[in-house]
Coordinates of C-alpha atoms in Angstrom, one line a residue:
Chain A
M1 CA -6.5 -40.7 27.9
A2 CA -3.1 -39.8 29.5
R3 CA -1.3 -42.0 27.0
G4 CA -3.2 -40.4 24.1
F5 CA -2.4 -37.0 25.4
R6 CA 1.3 -37.7 25.5
S7 CA 1.7 -39.1 22.1
G8 CA -0.9 -36.7 20.6
G9 CA 1.0 -33.8 22.2
A10 CA 4.3 -34.9 20.8
A11 CA 2.8 -35.4 17.3
A12 CA 1.2 -32.0 17.5
L13 CA 4.5 -30.5 18.5
A14 CA 6.4 -32.2 15.7
L15 CA 3.8 -30.8 13.3
V16 CA 4.3 -27.3 14.6
L17 CA 8.1 -27.6 14.3
A18 CA 7.9 -29.1 10.8
A19 CA 5.4 -26.5 9.6
P20 CA 5.5 -23.4 11.7
L21 CA 2.7 -21.9 9.8
A22 CA 0.2 -24.6 10.5
G23 CA -2.8 -23.2 12.4
A24 CA -2.7 -19.9 10.6
D25 CA -5.6 -19.7 8.3
E26 CA -3.4 -18.9 5.3
V27 CA -2.2 -22.0 3.8
I28 CA -1.3 -20.9 0.3
D29 CA 0.7 -22.1 -2.6
D30 CA 3.9 -20.4 -1.8
E31 CA 6.4 -22.4 -3.9
L32 CA 8.7 -19.9 -5.7
V33 CA 11.9 -21.3 -7.0
I34 CA 13.6 -19.0 -9.5
N35 CA 15.3 -20.7 -12.4
G36 CA 14.7 -24.0 -10.7
E37 CA 17.6 -23.2 -8.4
I38 CA 16.9 -20.2 -6.1
P39 CA 14.3 -21.0 -3.5
I40 CA 12.5 -17.9 -2.2
V41 CA 10.8 -17.7 1.1
T42 CA 7.5 -16.1 0.3
Q43 CA 5.7 -16.8 3.6
A44 CA 7.2 -16.7 7.1
P45 CA 6.3 -16.3 10.7
A46 CA 5.9 -12.5 11.4
P47 CA 8.8 -10.9 13.2
E48 CA 8.0 -10.0 16.9
H49 CA 7.7 -6.2 16.1
V50 CA 4.8 -6.8 13.7
E51 CA 2.0 -7.5 16.1
A52 CA -0.9 -7.5 13.7
F53 CA 0.3 -10.5 11.7
S54 CA 1.1 -14.1 12.5
V55 CA 2.3 -14.7 9.0
I56 CA 4.1 -12.3 6.6
R57 CA 3.7 -12.9 2.9
S58 CA 5.5 -11.6 -0.1
G59 CA 3.5 -9.6 -2.7
W60 CA 4.1 -12.5 -5.0
T61 CA 1.6 -14.7 -3.2
F62 CA -1.2 -12.3 -4.0
R63 CA -0.6 -12.1 -7.8
S64 CA -2.3 -14.1 -10.5
P65 CA -0.6 -17.4 -11.6
E66 CA 0.4 -15.7 -14.9
T67 CA 2.1 -12.8 -13.1
Q68 CA 3.7 -15.3 -10.7
A69 CA 5.1 -17.4 -13.5
M70 CA 7.0 -14.4 -15.0
E71 CA 9.2 -14.4 -11.9
M72 CA 10.0 -18.1 -12.0
D73 CA 12.4 -17.9 -14.9
D74 CA 14.8 -15.0 -15.7
F75 CA 14.0 -15.5 -19.4
D76 CA 10.4 -14.5 -18.6
N77 CA 11.2 -11.7 -16.2
P78 CA 11.4 -8.3 -18.0
A79 CA 13.2 -6.8 -15.0
I80 CA 16.3 -8.6 -16.0
L81 CA 16.9 -6.2 -18.8
G82 CA 17.5 -3.5 -16.2
V83 CA 19.9 -5.8 -14.3
E84 CA 21.9 -6.3 -17.5
A85 CA 22.1 -2.6 -18.1
A86 CA 23.4 -2.1 -14.6
R87 CA 26.0 -4.8 -15.1
D88 CA 27.4 -2.7 -18.0
D89 CA 27.3 0.4 -15.7
F90 CA 29.1 -1.5 -13.0
D91 CA 32.1 -2.1 -15.3
A92 CA 32.1 1.4 -16.9
S93 CA 34.6 3.9 -15.6
L94 CA 33.0 7.2 -14.7
G95 CA 33.9 10.3 -12.8
A96 CA 37.1 12.2 -12.2
N97 CA 39.0 9.2 -10.9
G98 CA 38.5 7.0 -13.9
E99 CA 37.2 4.2 -11.7
S100 CA 34.3 1.8 -12.1
C101 CA 32.4 0.0 -9.4
A102 CA 34.4 -3.0 -10.4
S103 CA 37.7 -1.3 -9.5
C104 CA 36.7 -1.6 -5.9
H105 CA 34.0 -4.3 -5.7
E106 CA 35.3 -6.7 -8.4
S107 CA 31.9 -8.0 -9.4
P108 CA 28.3 -7.4 -8.4
E109 CA 28.3 -10.8 -6.9
D110 CA 30.9 -9.5 -4.5
L111 CA 28.0 -7.5 -3.0
A112 CA 25.8 -10.5 -2.5
G113 CA 23.8 -10.3 0.8
V114 CA 24.1 -6.5 1.1
R115 CA 20.5 -5.8 0.0
A116 CA 19.1 -8.0 2.7
V117 CA 20.2 -5.7 5.5
Y118 CA 19.3 -2.4 3.9
P119 CA 18.2 0.3 4.8
K120 CA 21.0 0.3 7.3
W121 CA 22.6 2.8 9.8
D122 CA 25.8 4.3 8.4
D123 CA 28.2 5.5 11.1
A124 CA 30.2 7.8 9.0
A125 CA 27.2 9.5 7.5
G126 CA 25.4 9.4 10.9
E127 CA 22.1 8.4 9.3
V128 CA 20.1 5.5 8.0
Q129 CA 21.0 4.9 4.3
T130 CA 19.1 3.1 1.6
I131 CA 21.0 1.1 -1.0
E132 CA 20.5 4.0 -3.4
M133 CA 22.1 6.4 -0.9
Q134 CA 25.0 4.0 -0.4
V135 CA 25.5 3.7 -4.2
N136 CA 25.5 7.5 -4.5
E137 CA 28.0 7.8 -1.7
C138 CA 30.4 5.6 -3.8
V139 CA 29.5 7.6 -7.0
T140 CA 30.2 11.0 -5.5
E141 CA 32.7 10.6 -2.8
R142 CA 34.7 7.7 -4.1
M143 CA 34.4 8.1 -7.9
G144 CA 34.1 11.9 -8.0
A145 CA 31.1 11.8 -10.3
E146 CA 27.8 13.6 -10.2
A147 CA 25.2 11.9 -8.0
W148 CA 22.7 9.8 -9.9
P149 CA 19.1 11.2 -9.5
Y150 CA 17.4 9.0 -6.8
D151 CA 14.6 7.7 -9.0
A152 CA 16.2 7.7 -12.5
S153 CA 16.4 4.4 -14.4
R154 CA 20.1 4.2 -14.0
M155 CA 19.8 4.1 -10.2
V156 CA 16.7 1.9 -10.2
N157 CA 18.6 -0.6 -12.5
M158 CA 21.6 -0.6 -10.1
S159 CA 19.3 -1.2 -7.2
A160 CA 17.8 -4.1 -9.2
L161 CA 21.3 -5.5 -9.7
M162 CA 21.9 -5.2 -6.0
S163 CA 18.7 -7.2 -5.3
F164 CA 19.5 -9.7 -8.0
V165 CA 22.8 -10.8 -6.5
S166 CA 21.1 -11.2 -3.1
R167 CA 18.0 -13.2 -4.2
G168 CA 17.1 -15.9 -1.8
E169 CA 18.9 -14.2 1.1
I170 CA 16.7 -13.6 4.2
V171 CA 15.8 -10.0 4.8
N172 CA 17.2 -9.0 8.2
V173 CA 17.0 -5.3 8.6
A174 CA 18.3 -3.9 12.0
I175 CA 15.7 -1.8 13.9
D176 CA 17.5 -1.2 17.1
G177 CA 20.6 0.8 18.2
P178 CA 21.2 3.9 16.2
A179 CA 18.5 3.0 13.7
A180 CA 15.7 2.9 16.3
E181 CA 14.7 6.5 16.0
T182 CA 14.4 6.4 12.2
W183 CA 12.5 3.2 12.5
Q184 CA 10.0 4.7 14.9
Q185 CA 9.5 7.6 12.6
G186 CA 8.7 5.2 9.8
K187 CA 6.3 3.3 12.0
D188 CA 4.5 6.5 13.0
M189 CA 4.1 7.2 9.3
Y190 CA 2.8 3.7 8.6
Y191 CA -0.1 4.4 10.9
T192 CA -0.8 8.0 9.9
R193 CA -4.0 8.5 8.0
Y194 CA -3.0 10.7 5.2
G195 CA -4.9 12.9 2.8
Q196 CA -8.5 13.7 2.2
L197 CA -9.4 10.0 2.2
E198 CA -7.7 9.6 5.6
L199 CA -6.1 6.3 4.8
S200 CA -2.9 4.9 6.4
C201 CA -0.7 2.2 5.0
A202 CA -2.1 -0.1 7.7
N203 CA -5.7 0.6 6.6
C204 CA -5.0 -1.1 3.3
H205 CA -2.0 -3.4 3.9
E206 CA -2.6 -4.5 7.5
D207 CA -6.4 -4.4 8.0
N208 CA -7.4 -5.4 4.5
Y209 CA -4.7 -7.5 2.8
D210 CA -6.2 -10.2 0.7
N211 CA -9.3 -8.1 0.1
M212 CA -10.2 -6.6 -3.2
I213 CA -10.2 -2.8 -3.4
R214 CA -12.0 -2.2 -6.7
A215 CA -9.8 -4.3 -9.2
D216 CA -6.8 -4.6 -7.0
H217 CA -6.0 -7.5 -4.7
L218 CA -4.4 -6.0 -1.7
S219 CA -1.1 -7.5 -0.5
Q220 CA 0.7 -6.8 2.8
G221 CA 2.7 -4.1 1.1
M222 CA 6.1 -5.7 1.5
V223 CA 9.2 -4.4 -0.2
N224 CA 11.3 -7.6 -0.5
G225 CA 10.5 -7.7 -4.2
F226 CA 11.8 -4.3 -5.1
P227 CA 12.6 -2.8 -7.4
T228 CA 9.6 -4.3 -9.1
Y229 CA 8.8 -4.5 -12.8
R230 CA 5.2 -3.4 -13.1
L231 CA 3.0 -4.6 -15.9
K232 CA 1.0 -1.4 -15.4
N233 CA 3.8 1.0 -16.5
T234 CA 6.2 -1.6 -18.1
K235 CA 9.3 -0.5 -16.2
L236 CA 11.2 -1.0 -13.0
N237 CA 9.9 0.9 -10.1
S238 CA 11.7 1.9 -6.9
V239 CA 10.3 1.4 -3.4
H240 CA 10.0 5.2 -3.0
N241 CA 8.1 5.5 -6.2
R242 CA 5.6 2.9 -5.0
F243 CA 5.2 4.7 -1.7
K244 CA 4.6 7.9 -3.6
G245 CA 1.8 6.3 -5.6
C246 CA 0.1 4.9 -2.5
I247 CA 0.2 8.2 -0.7
R248 CA -1.0 10.1 -3.7
D249 CA -4.0 7.7 -3.9
T250 CA -5.1 8.9 -0.5
M251 CA -5.5 12.3 -2.0
A252 CA -2.5 13.6 0.0
Q253 CA 0.6 15.6 -0.7
T254 CA 3.2 12.9 -1.1
F255 CA 6.9 13.0 -0.1
S256 CA 9.7 12.8 -2.6
P257 CA 11.8 9.8 -3.5
G258 CA 15.0 9.9 -1.5
S259 CA 13.4 12.2 1.2
P260 CA 14.2 11.5 4.8
E261 CA 10.6 10.6 5.4
F262 CA 10.6 7.9 2.7
V263 CA 14.0 6.6 4.0
A264 CA 12.4 6.1 7.4
L265 CA 9.3 4.6 5.9
E266 CA 11.4 2.2 3.9
L267 CA 13.3 1.1 6.9
Y268 CA 10.1 0.4 8.8
V269 CA 8.4 -1.4 5.9
A270 CA 11.5 -3.4 5.1
S271 CA 11.6 -4.6 8.7
R272 CA 8.1 -5.9 8.5
G273 CA 9.4 -8.3 6.0
N274 CA 12.3 -9.6 8.1
G275 CA 12.2 -13.4 7.4
L276 CA 11.1 -13.3 3.8
S277 CA 13.7 -13.7 1.0
V278 CA 15.1 -10.9 -1.1
E279 CA 13.0 -11.5 -4.2
G280 CA 13.7 -8.5 -6.4
P281 CA 13.6 -7.6 -9.1
A282 CA 10.1 -9.0 -8.9
V283 CA 7.1 -8.8 -11.3
R284 CA 3.9 -7.1 -10.1
N285 CA 0.7 -5.7 -11.6
Chain B
V1 CA -35.4 40.6 4.6
S2 CA -35.2 36.8 5.1
G3 CA -39.0 36.7 5.1
L4 CA -38.8 37.5 1.4
A5 CA -36.9 34.3 0.5
P6 CA -39.2 31.7 -1.1
L7 CA -40.0 28.9 1.3
H8 CA -38.6 26.0 -0.9
A9 CA -35.1 27.6 -1.2
Q10 CA -33.5 26.0 1.8
E11 CA -30.0 27.0 2.5
V12 CA -27.5 24.3 1.7
V13 CA -26.0 23.1 5.0
A14 CA -22.3 23.6 5.0
P15 CA -20.0 20.7 5.9
S16 CA -19.0 22.4 9.1
A17 CA -22.6 23.2 10.0
V18 CA -24.0 19.7 9.8
S19 CA -25.6 18.5 13.0
F20 CA -25.3 14.8 13.7
T21 CA -27.5 12.8 16.1
D22 CA -25.8 10.8 18.9
M23 CA -26.0 7.8 16.6
G24 CA -24.2 9.6 13.8
G25 CA -27.3 10.2 11.6
I26 CA -28.4 13.5 10.0
E27 CA -32.2 14.1 10.4
T28 CA -32.8 16.6 7.7
S29 CA -31.9 16.9 4.1
L30 CA -28.7 18.9 3.4
T31 CA -30.3 20.8 0.5
G32 CA -34.1 20.5 0.8
T33 CA -34.1 19.1 -2.8
P34 CA -35.1 15.4 -3.0
G35 CA -32.2 13.1 -4.1
D36 CA -32.0 11.8 -7.7
V37 CA -31.7 8.0 -7.7
A38 CA -30.0 7.8 -11.1
A39 CA -27.5 10.4 -10.3
G40 CA -26.8 8.6 -7.0
A41 CA -26.2 5.3 -8.9
E42 CA -23.6 7.1 -11.1
L43 CA -21.7 8.2 -8.0
M44 CA -21.6 4.7 -6.6
N45 CA -19.3 3.9 -9.5
K46 CA -17.4 7.0 -10.5
G47 CA -15.9 10.2 -9.4
S48 CA -15.4 11.1 -5.8
G49 CA -17.9 8.5 -4.7
N50 CA -16.6 5.2 -6.1
C51 CA -18.4 3.3 -3.3
I52 CA -18.1 0.0 -5.1
A53 CA -14.3 0.3 -4.8
C54 CA -15.0 -1.0 -1.3
H55 CA -18.6 -2.3 -1.4
K56 CA -20.4 -5.0 -3.4
V57 CA -23.8 -4.0 -4.8
T58 CA -25.7 -6.7 -6.6
A59 CA -28.0 -4.2 -8.3
L60 CA -24.8 -2.7 -10.0
S61 CA -23.4 -6.0 -11.1
D62 CA -23.1 -4.9 -14.7
L63 CA -20.2 -2.8 -13.5
P64 CA -16.9 -4.6 -13.1
F65 CA -14.8 -5.0 -10.0
H66 CA -16.7 -4.5 -6.7
G67 CA -14.5 -4.3 -3.7
E68 CA -14.7 -6.3 -0.4
I69 CA -13.3 -3.8 2.1
G70 CA -16.8 -2.9 3.5
P71 CA -20.0 -4.9 3.8
P72 CA -22.1 -5.6 0.7
L73 CA -24.8 -2.8 0.5
D74 CA -27.6 -5.2 -0.6
G75 CA -30.6 -4.6 1.7
V76 CA -28.9 -1.6 3.4
A77 CA -32.1 0.3 3.5
T78 CA -33.6 -2.4 5.7
R79 CA -30.7 -2.1 8.1
W80 CA -30.6 1.7 8.4
D81 CA -33.1 4.6 8.1
E82 CA -32.6 7.5 5.8
A83 CA -31.2 9.8 8.5
Q84 CA -28.6 7.2 9.5
L85 CA -27.7 6.6 5.8
R86 CA -27.2 10.3 5.3
G87 CA -25.0 10.4 8.3
I88 CA -22.9 7.4 7.2
V89 CA -22.4 8.9 3.7
A90 CA -21.6 12.4 5.0
N91 CA -19.2 11.2 7.7
A92 CA -19.1 7.5 8.5
K93 CA -16.7 8.0 11.4
K94 CA -19.6 9.4 13.4
T95 CA -21.4 6.1 13.1
F96 CA -18.4 3.8 13.0
P97 CA -15.6 5.4 15.0
G98 CA -12.2 4.9 13.3
T99 CA -13.6 3.3 10.2
I100 CA -11.6 3.1 7.0
M101 CA -14.6 4.6 5.1
P102 CA -13.8 8.1 4.0
A103 CA -15.9 11.1 5.1
F104 CA -17.6 12.4 2.0
Y105 CA -19.1 15.6 3.3
H106 CA -16.3 16.9 5.4
T107 CA -13.5 19.4 4.9
G108 CA -10.8 18.3 7.4
P109 CA -8.5 19.1 9.0
Y110 CA -6.5 16.5 7.1
V111 CA -2.9 15.3 7.3
R112 CA -1.1 16.6 4.2
P113 CA -4.2 17.3 2.2
G114 CA -3.5 17.0 -1.5
D115 CA -4.7 18.6 -4.7
A116 CA -7.0 15.7 -5.7
F117 CA -4.9 12.8 -7.0
T118 CA -1.9 14.8 -8.2
G119 CA 0.3 14.2 -5.2
D120 CA 0.8 18.0 -4.9
A121 CA -0.3 20.0 -1.9
A122 CA -3.9 21.2 -1.9
K123 CA -4.4 24.7 -3.2
G124 CA -6.3 26.5 -0.5
D125 CA -9.4 25.0 1.2
V126 CA -10.3 21.5 0.3
A127 CA -13.8 20.9 -1.1
P128 CA -15.8 18.0 0.3
L129 CA -15.6 14.8 -1.8
L130 CA -19.3 15.0 -2.5
S131 CA -21.5 18.1 -2.7
A132 CA -24.5 18.3 -0.5
Q133 CA -26.8 17.4 -3.4
D134 CA -24.5 14.5 -4.3
V135 CA -25.0 13.1 -0.7
E136 CA -28.7 13.4 -1.1
N137 CA -28.5 11.6 -4.5
V138 CA -26.4 8.8 -3.0
V139 CA -28.8 8.4 -0.1
A140 CA -31.8 8.3 -2.4
Y141 CA -30.0 5.5 -4.3
L142 CA -29.2 3.6 -1.1
M143 CA -32.9 3.8 -0.1
T144 CA -33.7 1.7 -3.2
L145 CA -31.5 -1.1 -1.8
D146 CA -34.3 -2.6 0.2
T147 CA -34.0 -6.3 -0.8
Y148 CA -31.5 -9.1 -0.6
P149 CA -31.0 -10.5 -4.1
E150 CA -29.8 -14.1 -3.7

């Protein structure tokens, strides 16, 4: 008995170390390797600050095999058109100073890894910034050009390029220090039951993920795949646009893309995905 | 003057005037007019009811996409009486505190009430999701769900 216990215990421990997700009742097919060369973490142990889950999952794991397949090869991923458009923009000079993004950042690949830590506290601005806000800071303050509208395709494409060059990097958004207050604001929003239907983000994406709500298979509502190309509207969609849609569907007055409320919500939701890979631009329903 | 009103013309009970039992039921009809089963069945699928977004109902299996957020409603009339079903449809939170199920005969207060599904702010007072007669119709339909199809 004692001998059995010892070796059994060691074997069980080894199993846990090799497969940290064993024991959770969600063993799923989670193999996503983009272009046969970029492995994507689509399932990971939940970060400590997400008490409701033991395992976090990318929205990709909830999609149909056909939709999943579109993300496995860039030739099949319609979001890549937006990435290509942003590459052209990256090299184009604009604004009073005649500079392009490339004048300062050389190539988009220079900014690899940046997406994984956004939204992020910006000391100079004294606020949490999304990647779109950071891009606009460069556009206006450094290039002397007009700000790009937060949710216009030009911005969404650039955001997609920023995700593209970070694909596979592990999301690791800071929630402490000066970002803590904004994070808490986002968390409070996540659990607020908005609108006439009185539904919170958590009602759908925490309490009911993996359930069908009418024709929709609910995911955990992660943002690691953003911007996402949606088959429903056949274009790239920003995180804030998705938030807007989800709040509208509770029969509530929404917030605007780029609003301080959505920035706070994005920080909180992004932090729930700490441990997954940057997967955007992803393909979703 | 009130003595002149015909006996059958019961006042519709306003959402704010509904009286719930301790269990969350509503003993009397909200309108005095018996519910219409066919009209109730319509509301299970469409409009502000859309109950099958969350509930499976075998009797409605000709309609696509039944949700699985709430329990299947097969046999529901054997689990609850009419008063309790009326209470659950009008405001399920009285029966199941904190439930995700929306309150259908209720007018708030809400957090950031919208103008239906436009995403804009509500214009003035918000009407209940279902009218009093809608509630009676849905309850009448639920009362027909008294068996467990296999």
